[in-house]
XYZ file of C-alpha atoms in Angstrom:
740
model
C 0.033 0.028 -0.028
C 2.800 2.420 0.882
C 4.282 2.137 -2.615
C 0.894 2.693 -4.285
C 0.213 5.784 -2.091
C 3.710 7.090 -2.675
C 3.069 7.012 -6.450
C -0.344 8.598 -5.962
C 1.233 11.445 -3.902
C 3.863 12.069 -6.474
C 1.282 12.008 -9.295
C -0.985 14.408 -7.472
C 1.968 16.763 -6.816
C 3.083 16.647 -10.448
C -0.400 16.794 -12.025
C -1.669 19.326 -9.561
C -3.757 21.313 -12.111
C -5.718 18.227 -13.061
C -6.290 17.110 -9.458
C -7.306 20.602 -8.257
C -9.700 20.954 -11.247
C -11.273 17.562 -10.434
C -12.057 18.564 -6.836
C -13.238 22.041 -7.752
C -15.541 20.573 -10.419
C -16.930 18.029 -7.913
C -17.586 20.821 -5.374
C -19.332 22.913 -8.035
C -21.395 19.895 -9.169
C -22.491 19.101 -5.577
C -23.222 22.797 -4.936
C -25.441 23.051 -7.997
C -27.352 19.949 -6.953
C -27.861 21.379 -3.481
C -29.006 24.749 -4.793
C -31.736 23.207 -6.873
C -32.868 20.691 -4.323
C -35.810 21.151 -1.867
C -34.804 22.174 1.569
C -34.164 19.372 4.116
C -36.770 19.064 6.855
C -37.087 16.705 9.753
C -36.590 13.121 8.646
C -39.611 10.863 9.067
C -39.171 8.719 12.152
C -39.985 5.058 11.710
C -38.764 2.205 13.931
C -39.338 -1.155 12.165
C -40.050 -4.083 14.486
C -41.507 -2.090 17.348
C -45.089 -2.272 18.655
C -45.442 1.531 18.480
C -44.584 1.472 14.771
C -46.874 -1.493 14.082
C -49.735 0.419 15.662
C -48.890 3.505 13.703
C -48.984 1.511 10.382
C -52.280 -0.024 11.469
C -53.789 3.457 11.987
C -52.741 4.433 8.520
C -54.438 1.337 7.040
C -57.636 1.383 9.090
C -58.172 5.192 9.369
C -57.556 6.416 5.831
C -57.537 10.159 5.417
C -56.894 10.713 9.186
C -53.471 12.216 8.435
C -51.863 10.017 11.052
C -48.463 11.246 9.871
C -49.522 14.866 9.395
C -48.013 17.730 11.293
C -49.802 18.786 14.489
C -49.928 21.930 16.593
C -51.517 22.824 19.895
C -52.522 26.431 20.292
C -52.692 27.002 24.039
C -54.550 29.862 25.613
C -54.325 31.238 29.156
C -56.802 33.714 30.578
C -55.529 36.912 32.266
C -55.301 36.821 36.105
C -58.738 36.639 37.709
C -60.466 35.547 34.475
C -61.668 32.285 33.011
C -61.363 30.937 29.472
C -65.112 30.523 29.590
C -65.713 34.275 29.984
C -67.580 35.561 26.940
C -64.753 37.817 25.654
C -62.101 35.145 26.010
C -64.340 32.469 24.508
C -65.055 34.700 21.500
C -61.301 35.316 20.933
C -60.636 31.537 21.009
C -63.384 30.764 18.553
C -62.226 33.485 16.210
C -58.792 31.800 16.254
C -60.338 28.355 15.544
C -62.158 29.871 12.559
C -59.068 31.632 11.314
C -57.018 28.439 11.465
C -59.724 26.243 9.836
C -59.319 28.181 6.546
C -55.731 26.977 5.901
C -55.189 25.064 2.675
C -53.103 22.344 4.403
C -55.202 22.156 7.554
C -57.104 18.864 7.945
C -58.921 19.640 11.227
C -59.080 22.174 14.076
C -60.761 21.126 17.341
C -63.010 23.477 19.294
C -61.800 23.571 22.969
C -65.317 24.106 24.261
C -66.786 21.045 22.494
C -63.795 18.631 22.671
C -63.001 18.974 26.350
C -60.045 21.336 25.777
C -60.594 23.554 28.844
C -58.873 22.834 32.119
C -60.896 22.106 35.314
C -60.064 25.459 36.898
C -61.036 27.222 33.635
C -57.776 29.183 33.191
C -56.188 27.192 30.311
C -57.629 25.935 27.020
C -56.165 24.463 23.871
C -57.112 23.965 20.247
C -55.493 21.077 18.274
C -54.567 21.680 14.664
C -53.955 18.678 12.371
C -52.383 19.173 8.924
C -52.650 17.107 5.830
C -48.927 16.809 5.284
C -45.952 15.885 7.531
C -44.048 18.612 9.289
C -41.121 18.500 6.902
C -43.478 19.118 3.945
C -45.496 21.948 5.551
C -45.487 25.142 3.528
C -43.955 28.165 5.196
C -47.251 29.984 4.585
C -49.011 27.520 6.849
C -46.505 28.135 9.648
C -46.916 31.923 9.234
C -50.735 31.569 9.289
C -50.410 29.689 12.636
C -48.170 32.409 14.089
C -50.522 35.159 12.843
C -53.577 33.512 14.403
C -51.727 33.303 17.764
C -50.678 36.962 17.528
C -54.251 38.023 16.827
C -55.457 36.154 19.889
C -52.757 37.848 22.021
C -54.120 41.168 20.977
C -57.296 40.352 22.924
C -55.271 40.065 26.195
C -54.796 36.243 26.233
C -51.497 34.494 26.719
C -51.035 32.293 23.610
C -48.313 29.771 22.864
C -47.935 27.091 20.241
C -46.619 23.558 20.687
C -46.267 20.539 18.365
C -44.091 19.707 15.405
C -45.689 22.200 12.997
C -43.257 24.969 14.064
C -40.191 22.766 14.237
C -37.332 24.638 12.656
C -34.074 23.572 11.101
C -31.499 23.669 13.927
C -28.890 26.386 14.016
C -25.337 25.778 15.255
C -24.647 29.349 16.269
C -21.459 31.390 16.191
C -19.619 28.975 18.424
C -18.943 26.749 15.371
C -16.978 29.625 13.858
C -15.095 30.007 17.064
C -14.143 26.290 16.910
C -12.739 26.735 13.425
C -10.861 29.831 14.633
C -9.256 27.802 17.473
C -8.324 25.129 14.935
C -6.624 27.786 12.796
C -4.590 29.065 15.756
C -3.500 25.573 16.647
C -2.479 24.815 13.105
C -0.412 27.989 12.865
C 1.423 27.140 16.125
C 2.003 23.532 15.043
C 3.079 24.170 11.537
C 4.867 27.451 12.072
C 3.433 29.038 8.911
C 0.214 30.803 8.011
C 0.216 29.151 4.588
C 0.883 25.656 5.885
C -1.840 26.141 8.492
C -4.287 27.257 5.882
C -3.933 24.188 3.713
C -5.632 21.716 6.140
C -8.444 24.179 6.729
C -8.936 24.868 3.031
C -9.035 21.186 2.031
C -11.214 20.230 4.991
C -13.705 22.927 4.015
C -13.701 21.672 0.443
C -14.369 18.102 1.686
C -17.130 19.151 4.055
C -18.610 21.342 1.294
C -18.771 18.398 -1.036
C -20.205 16.087 1.565
C -22.798 18.475 2.936
C -23.839 19.711 -0.502
C -24.356 16.145 -1.638
C -26.448 15.362 1.466
C -28.513 18.539 0.788
C -29.033 17.568 -2.801
C -30.245 14.113 -1.858
C -32.105 15.113 1.313
C -35.594 15.120 -0.176
C -35.145 11.967 -2.319
C -33.583 9.898 0.542
C -35.613 11.510 3.359
C -32.521 12.921 5.114
C -33.310 15.188 8.111
C -31.642 18.521 8.659
C -29.647 17.060 11.570
C -27.923 14.664 9.193
C -25.952 17.365 7.405
C -24.978 19.069 10.688
C -23.550 15.897 12.103
C -21.804 15.013 8.824
C -20.222 18.504 8.835
C -19.187 18.142 12.492
C -17.328 14.866 11.899
C -16.139 15.627 8.390
C -14.606 18.944 9.431
C -12.797 17.403 12.443
C -11.283 14.411 10.589
C -10.617 16.507 7.423
C -8.439 18.917 9.323
C -6.720 16.128 11.215
C -5.961 13.954 8.158
C -4.605 16.939 6.224
C -2.515 17.953 9.264
C -0.827 14.578 9.439
C 0.062 14.576 5.722
C 1.380 18.186 5.828
C 3.372 17.513 8.935
C 4.972 14.455 7.424
C 5.692 16.379 4.246
C 7.561 19.071 6.260
C 9.472 16.300 8.096
C 10.557 14.819 4.752
C 11.666 18.231 3.526
C 13.751 18.507 6.753
C 15.479 15.267 5.693
C 16.653 17.030 2.637
C 14.324 15.461 0.040
C 13.009 17.227 -3.014
C 9.469 18.499 -2.872
C 7.834 15.999 -5.174
C 9.663 13.183 -3.409
C 8.640 14.542 -0.050
C 4.992 14.678 -1.079
C 5.107 11.120 -2.308
C 6.667 9.946 0.924
C 4.230 11.919 3.075
C 1.284 10.201 1.325
C 3.041 6.815 1.393
C 3.611 6.898 5.168
C 1.157 9.327 6.839
C -1.322 8.571 4.030
C -1.284 4.923 4.870
C -2.204 5.723 8.430
C -4.921 8.082 7.170
C -6.439 5.302 5.059
C -6.639 2.833 7.950
C -7.804 5.479 10.466
C -10.498 6.516 8.030
C -11.494 2.907 7.528
C -12.104 2.473 11.269
C -14.270 5.620 11.350
C -16.224 4.428 8.317
C -16.741 0.937 9.845
C -17.993 2.448 13.055
C -20.413 4.830 11.289
C -21.754 2.354 8.712
C -22.051 -0.217 11.493
C -24.844 1.916 12.984
C -27.144 0.228 10.394
C -27.203 -2.892 12.602
C -29.543 -1.059 14.983
C -32.198 -1.045 12.211
C -33.403 2.516 12.845
C -33.542 4.109 9.353
C -32.816 7.650 10.641
C -29.721 6.482 12.546
C -28.559 4.407 9.518
C -28.846 7.393 7.192
C -26.984 9.654 9.599
C -24.147 7.112 9.877
C -23.855 6.436 6.184
C -23.938 10.230 5.380
C -21.216 10.980 7.902
C -19.171 7.970 6.694
C -19.352 9.307 3.130
C -18.019 12.689 4.342
C -15.162 10.860 6.111
C -14.327 8.931 2.941
C -14.170 12.244 0.967
C -11.804 13.604 3.681
C -9.540 10.619 3.225
C -9.428 10.994 -0.565
C -8.714 14.691 -0.294
C -5.863 14.109 2.124
C -4.279 11.620 -0.348
C -4.731 13.716 -3.534
C -5.686 17.342 -2.992
C -3.213 17.938 -0.202
C -0.115 16.972 -2.288
C -1.589 19.003 -5.194
C -1.900 22.207 -3.091
C 1.576 21.552 -1.645
C 2.755 21.678 -5.196
C 1.156 25.055 -5.631
C 2.610 26.311 -2.370
C 6.104 25.432 -3.449
C 8.855 26.816 -1.181
C 6.376 28.792 0.956
C 5.769 25.538 2.941
C 8.986 25.224 4.909
C 10.665 22.089 6.302
C 9.914 21.024 9.846
C 11.566 23.227 12.473
C 11.507 26.349 10.300
C 9.002 29.130 10.708
C 7.908 31.841 8.322
C 9.437 35.245 8.832
C 6.109 36.578 10.022
C 6.261 34.069 12.910
C 9.877 34.615 13.733
C 11.638 32.559 11.094
C 15.103 33.482 9.948
C 16.348 34.620 13.391
C 19.493 33.172 14.939
C 18.722 30.006 16.892
C 19.860 29.243 20.365
C 21.865 26.005 19.933
C 21.111 24.757 23.479
C 17.377 25.304 22.866
C 17.478 23.627 19.511
C 19.224 20.506 20.888
C 16.769 20.249 23.851
C 14.383 17.259 23.620
C 10.843 18.342 22.678
C 7.868 17.988 25.020
C 6.791 14.677 23.460
C 10.204 13.177 24.086
C 10.322 14.354 27.668
C 6.797 13.104 28.371
C 7.403 9.665 26.775
C 10.726 9.330 28.705
C 8.849 10.020 31.936
C 6.113 7.494 31.151
C 8.703 4.824 30.157
C 10.507 5.387 33.549
C 7.291 5.094 35.587
C 4.792 3.085 33.433
C 2.935 1.410 36.262
C 2.165 4.661 38.147
C 0.974 6.415 34.942
C -1.159 3.438 33.998
C -2.891 3.187 37.329
C -3.433 6.946 37.578
C -4.996 6.971 34.063
C -7.331 4.053 34.749
C -8.430 5.384 38.152
C -9.112 8.860 36.761
C -11.223 7.567 33.857
C -12.944 5.164 36.184
C -13.975 8.009 38.474
C -15.282 10.009 35.473
C -17.300 6.982 34.341
C -19.176 6.577 37.672
C -22.207 8.772 36.684
C -22.715 6.502 33.636
C -24.206 3.910 36.038
C -27.212 6.290 36.442
C -27.773 6.685 32.706
C -31.424 7.119 31.788
C -32.457 7.222 28.124
C -35.283 9.066 26.323
C -36.064 11.199 23.334
C -36.498 14.926 23.501
C -39.918 16.602 23.400
C -41.019 20.227 23.764
C -40.213 19.970 27.500
C -36.477 19.867 26.574
C -36.700 23.059 24.555
C -35.252 26.337 25.947
C -37.769 28.395 27.956
C -37.447 31.164 25.417
C -39.291 29.102 22.807
C -43.017 29.150 22.329
C -43.039 25.350 22.193
C -41.611 25.077 25.685
C -44.029 27.695 27.058
C -46.960 25.828 25.534
C -45.671 22.657 27.140
C -45.483 24.362 30.551
C -49.025 25.842 30.201
C -50.522 22.446 29.342
C -48.760 20.875 32.323
C -50.105 23.647 34.526
C -53.695 23.305 33.302
C -54.075 19.579 32.607
C -51.222 17.855 34.420
C -47.716 16.774 33.346
C -48.938 13.660 31.550
C -51.092 15.644 29.162
C -48.010 16.452 27.085
C -47.405 12.802 26.334
C -50.762 11.087 25.764
C -50.722 7.429 24.807
C -52.700 6.099 21.902
C -54.076 2.557 22.383
C -55.168 0.948 19.115
C -57.573 -2.041 19.508
C -57.717 -4.304 16.417
C -60.891 -6.261 16.962
C -61.194 -7.517 13.394
C -60.886 -11.137 14.528
C -63.293 -10.923 17.442
C -67.028 -11.694 17.615
C -68.186 -8.434 19.182
C -65.771 -5.509 18.642
C -67.840 -3.049 20.758
C -67.545 -5.311 23.802
C -63.774 -5.553 23.228
C -63.419 -1.766 22.985
C -65.308 -1.341 26.253
C -63.287 -4.078 27.965
C -60.030 -2.515 26.866
C -61.064 0.908 28.181
C -62.190 -0.490 31.550
C -58.952 -2.379 32.147
C -56.807 0.611 31.305
C -58.816 2.756 33.684
C -58.083 0.316 36.515
C -54.262 0.731 36.059
C -52.147 2.951 38.229
C -50.791 6.319 36.973
C -53.755 6.924 34.694
C -55.482 10.328 34.862
C -58.021 9.989 31.970
C -59.130 7.366 29.508
C -61.128 8.737 26.582
C -64.104 6.649 25.103
C -63.064 4.366 22.253
C -63.249 5.958 18.833
C -63.939 3.354 16.212
C -63.278 3.583 12.454
C -66.018 3.483 9.831
C -65.735 -0.313 9.548
C -66.193 -0.615 13.278
C -63.435 -3.180 13.563
C -60.656 -0.960 14.966
C -60.704 1.784 17.601
C -58.320 4.202 19.274
C -58.363 5.033 22.965
C -56.524 8.127 24.210
C -54.884 7.671 27.594
C -53.438 10.509 29.675
C -50.738 9.377 32.167
C -50.279 10.923 35.567
C -46.529 11.678 35.068
C -44.562 13.562 32.465
C -43.685 11.773 29.209
C -40.021 11.058 30.035
C -40.660 9.664 33.563
C -40.165 6.066 34.680
C -43.796 5.988 35.848
C -45.031 6.609 32.320
C -42.763 3.902 30.947
C -44.201 1.452 33.550
C -47.715 2.440 32.441
C -46.929 1.555 28.834
C -45.695 -1.837 29.882
C -48.767 -2.329 32.142
C -51.109 -1.480 29.230
C -49.348 -3.967 26.980
C -49.570 -6.624 29.626
C -53.269 -6.004 30.012
C -53.558 -6.072 26.233
C -51.949 -9.499 26.097
C -54.693 -10.786 28.420
C -57.390 -9.273 26.195
C -55.790 -10.932 23.170
C -55.789 -14.370 24.914
C -59.489 -14.003 25.766
C -60.973 -12.396 22.662
C -58.467 -12.691 19.804
C -58.336 -8.921 19.503
C -54.927 -7.184 19.381
C -54.146 -4.249 21.671
C -51.219 -1.996 20.698
C -49.817 1.106 22.295
C -48.369 3.973 20.213
C -47.949 7.711 20.280
C -44.772 9.761 20.623
C -44.225 8.666 24.226
C -44.556 4.961 23.476
C -42.372 5.406 20.377
C -39.632 6.936 22.542
C -39.820 4.049 24.985
C -39.611 1.535 22.154
C -36.654 3.348 20.577
C -34.765 3.444 23.907
C -35.277 -0.324 24.330
C -34.299 -1.059 20.738
C -31.076 0.915 21.183
C -30.273 -0.745 24.389
C -30.728 -4.179 22.884
C -28.565 -3.251 19.839
C -25.642 -1.702 21.837
C -23.818 -4.993 22.623
C -24.129 -6.520 19.107
C -23.009 -3.217 17.653
C -19.984 -3.114 19.949
C -19.093 -6.729 19.088
C -19.429 -6.024 15.342
C -17.565 -2.734 15.196
C -14.814 -3.507 17.695
C -14.387 -6.960 16.204
C -13.908 -5.645 12.657
C -11.692 -2.886 13.755
C -9.655 -5.353 15.901
C -9.013 -7.498 12.844
C -8.084 -4.412 10.839
C -5.603 -3.253 13.483
C -4.037 -6.720 13.609
C -3.277 -6.288 9.910
C -1.931 -2.730 10.528
C 0.211 -3.383 13.585
C 0.930 -7.117 13.065
C 0.266 -7.682 16.783
C -2.418 -9.197 18.990
C -1.850 -7.236 22.187
C -1.624 -3.676 20.617
C -5.095 -3.892 19.032
C -6.447 -5.416 22.241
C -5.020 -2.565 24.237
C -6.515 -0.115 21.762
C -9.979 -1.592 22.156
C -9.849 -1.660 25.943
C -8.568 1.907 26.060
C -11.503 2.987 23.907
C -13.980 1.371 26.311
C -12.419 3.306 29.131
C -12.623 6.659 27.332
C -16.217 6.131 26.029
C -17.469 5.182 29.509
C -15.768 8.205 30.995
C -17.365 10.419 28.294
C -20.829 8.916 28.911
C -20.301 9.685 32.623
C -19.534 13.306 31.820
C -22.613 13.564 29.614
C -24.838 12.173 32.398
C -23.270 14.559 34.974
C -23.974 17.591 32.792
C -27.210 16.799 30.936
C -28.974 14.551 33.473
C -27.624 15.634 36.748
C -27.191 19.279 35.889
C -23.463 19.778 36.779
C -22.091 22.854 34.908
C -25.447 23.072 33.138
C -25.349 26.888 33.091
C -21.921 26.881 31.461
C -23.082 24.392 28.800
C -26.324 26.185 28.094
C -28.471 23.348 29.435
C -31.799 24.871 30.520
C -33.569 21.547 31.301
C -31.959 18.385 32.615
C -33.552 15.075 31.913
C -32.890 11.677 30.330
C -29.981 11.349 27.841
C -31.154 11.176 24.235
C -31.679 7.488 23.289
C -29.469 7.684 20.187
C -26.657 9.477 22.006
C -24.757 6.504 23.537
C -24.671 4.281 20.429
C -23.887 7.199 18.080
C -21.123 8.382 20.387
C -19.722 4.875 20.659
C -19.568 4.563 16.931
C -17.936 7.985 16.301
C -15.583 7.927 19.304
C -14.374 4.394 18.416
C -13.473 5.562 14.984
C -11.673 8.713 16.274
C -9.904 6.786 19.008
C -8.514 4.406 16.427
C -7.383 7.443 14.473
C -5.015 8.438 17.236
C -4.011 4.903 17.892
C -3.014 4.410 14.285
C -1.183 7.718 13.911
C 0.670 7.356 17.245
C 1.533 3.685 17.274
C 2.503 3.415 13.600
C 5.311 5.884 14.389
C 6.289 3.753 17.341
C 6.177 0.540 15.303
C 8.076 2.325 12.519
C 10.936 2.955 14.949
C 10.771 -0.553 16.251
C 10.721 -2.098 12.786
C 13.818 -0.026 11.963
C 15.716 -1.673 14.850
C 15.114 0.374 17.962
C 14.472 -1.296 21.339
C 10.815 -1.201 22.539
C 11.214 1.503 25.157
C 13.318 3.740 22.807
C 10.820 3.182 20.069
C 8.105 4.616 22.291
C 10.218 7.711 22.888
C 11.045 8.107 19.227
C 7.382 7.667 18.221
C 6.341 10.433 20.626
C 9.194 12.671 19.448
C 7.799 12.704 15.957
C 4.049 12.360 16.518
C 3.110 13.652 19.974
C 3.037 17.293 18.885
C 0.907 16.587 15.854
C -1.500 14.183 17.624
C -1.951 16.783 20.398
C -2.720 19.439 17.877
C -5.155 17.179 16.076
C -6.943 16.441 19.300
C -7.247 20.087 20.294
C -8.616 20.821 16.819
C -11.236 18.047 17.149
C -12.145 19.256 20.645
C -12.547 22.818 19.338
C -14.632 21.813 16.309
C -16.931 19.514 18.340
C -17.279 22.109 21.185
C -18.490 24.612 18.520
C -21.652 22.546 18.121
C -22.522 22.844 21.829
C -24.047 26.202 20.791
C -26.530 24.523 18.487
C -30.321 25.156 19.002
C -30.902 21.411 18.548
C -30.632 19.430 21.802
C -29.358 16.312 20.071
C -26.599 18.228 18.214
C -25.726 20.097 21.392
C -25.409 16.911 23.418
C -23.422 15.024 20.758
C -21.065 17.986 20.343
C -20.273 17.976 24.103
C -20.008 14.139 24.203
C -17.611 13.914 21.312
C -15.497 16.812 22.632
C -15.087 15.322 26.114
C -14.532 11.842 24.639
C -11.663 13.102 22.419
C -10.172 14.877 25.440
C -10.263 11.645 27.475
C -9.081 9.342 24.679
C -6.342 11.529 23.263
C -4.764 12.904 26.393
C -5.355 10.155 28.918
C -5.642 6.898 26.943
C -3.374 7.436 23.899
C -0.879 9.867 25.475
C -0.596 8.113 28.893
C -2.056 4.644 29.064
C -0.784 3.530 25.587
C 2.888 4.340 26.156
C 2.686 2.946 29.700
C 1.303 -0.398 28.493
C 3.842 -0.570 25.619
C 6.680 0.127 28.051
C 5.430 -2.628 30.421
C 4.935 -5.150 27.599
C 8.276 -4.446 25.918
C 8.936 -6.676 22.918
C 5.897 -8.802 23.783
C 3.598 -6.034 22.537
C 4.613 -6.873 18.937
C 4.146 -10.642 19.276
C 2.234 -12.350 16.545
C 1.928 -16.140 15.933
C 4.039 -17.173 12.955
C 1.162 -18.871 11.216
C -0.919 -15.725 11.469
C 2.011 -13.566 10.359
C 2.280 -15.672 7.190
C -1.536 -15.525 6.582
C -1.931 -11.724 6.960
C -1.371 -9.418 3.982
C 1.514 -7.019 4.356
C -0.030 -3.542 4.059
C 3.236 -1.774 4.980
C 1.788 1.177 6.882
C 5.310 2.069 8.159
C 6.629 2.587 4.631
C 9.267 -0.187 4.885
C 9.041 -0.720 1.146
C 10.043 2.896 0.659
C 13.095 2.381 2.802
C 14.047 -0.665 0.651
C 13.435 1.565 -2.429
C 15.875 4.091 -0.934
C 18.565 1.479 -0.367
C 18.156 0.071 -3.818
C 18.391 3.561 -5.335
C 21.557 4.274 -3.300
C 23.202 1.024 -4.512
C 22.271 1.933 -8.101
C 23.878 5.347 -7.673
C 26.971 3.706 -6.225
C 27.177 1.218 -9.155
C 26.895 4.083 -11.583
C 29.691 5.950 -9.866
C 31.914 2.853 -10.016
C 31.138 2.386 -13.722
C 32.129 5.961 -14.422
C 35.267 5.602 -12.443
């Protein structure tokens, strides 16, 4: 592989015009597709294999035209102090609003609060439900504006009016913090590479890669039902790995220049060595992201594949576009150790300072001298950070997790105040009595048994379809949607439904947003272990090929488990317990998003293997070239610690930028990935890895002979290039002898 990538790097450097034109054309093509495509909305949320989804599909089939998948809105009214919603003036204002909303072209139905039981017992709060003919992602902006206008008109009468539901759901915004993250990355690159131009190359190529990836996602969003969150997460991961991969290639290029090589040769060698590490690091990230498909949640699968595609683009850009732009830069990109004049280059150097070991060398030497103490300290520290993960509670966000500044959250609070906390998460029980002798008796029996359960506030009369063989029963729990009591109620209803099925042959199913959230959480919990086995197993095999060792990949996998558990602990502490919530912009603590752990496991595993590959390949390279194990650790850190540290800081900065997003899922994932990279890069890879390698010594690189013969030689360390050097040197010597 090293030889192939070496040739690719030289080709890209030499044919830079062609390579640059190719990537620019690809960016323009993706941009044109994105510009002409419909805007991405919120992806449809289906969970195959769950009871909630089965009930939802049954509603579509048995209640045609009911717009079961249509957008919904709740317009919530509150009377001024001392007044009631039943007062004539207030009632007239509400009925005017109902009439105004009923005229919408996309509106399927608007309920009258005074006829449909939409007034609270104390008479201070009322609500009107609006059902639309199309899903929220397809709702015209004019319909949203009409909804807002109707609410504003009602406010003019003196009422407090807020709007809940998915009809007003907006595309999430990441905020200015994302720009700050890129700014931090730029500063780190300048310090690391000692040149504004060299620092600009990774940023430029990463932005090109993310631009292609996000534009392609945007162009395909409508056709493939990709939600707006998909492009944000793809840009988050693509930007981070794009900068890192480019940084590794540029750093190696400058190191090759410092060895005295010509620029084309240096570009080829940078791609042949660092590029090999980039390929395998990228493969681990892609495996982890594509592996999310085993969960069988379409939205999660699409997010993973989209992000994996952006990572693949970042790898290809690092292998081709980076050497091409290095060719354009020419002598303005200086060898390692030299700075541009703007940053102090050209000044007389202090010889003592120049000969002093760098920070990576000093740190590795310290770890090699005291490996056991460093190992224990790292494990204990991560173990302590992981403790809160034992209290992990999973759920999906609703309007109650929105900032208090939003109308959705204020509507949620008003409904809780007027009707109780469970009113925001009603359960829909679907009774399929098609196979029973007397459907009406079954409907009545189901309602009676549900009323007898604990934690039930209200059970509405059964509402049958036109055929009379299927009915829906609305159930209002006593507790809020994300509570354990509501989850227990869902299980109790399903248990009671099983008894009804045994006695009558009718099927009782529970659905609704709350039941769907519970089923999603359970499905994700059940899939976590198989997912870990698949992804870690595949990556373990891949790393055996890369490092030609059993213990090094095993250490890498165990280190990852430590860092991801510690990161989950930090997420629980902040978003569930409320520690540092003000600093992180968390207005409402609660259960951790169901998709968060498995998505974070996938991404963090890929990124953790990035650092493992970049760091340990340098150590193995030194070992392969004859150094003793302890000295190889020090040598590997001398050449790679600075760059790996810079790469980690860049990733942390980029991920932290997404904490400012208006979307709670993006906010939480941004924090989780940032803290996970912090733990993995600076505790696991920089401390635990060298400590373990120092303790294992030569045993770290042990591989059974039969397996060594069976494995392909991918040559990540570039040994074939060293052989190429020796052959070239002998050829030069032979030519000199012939001339003599």
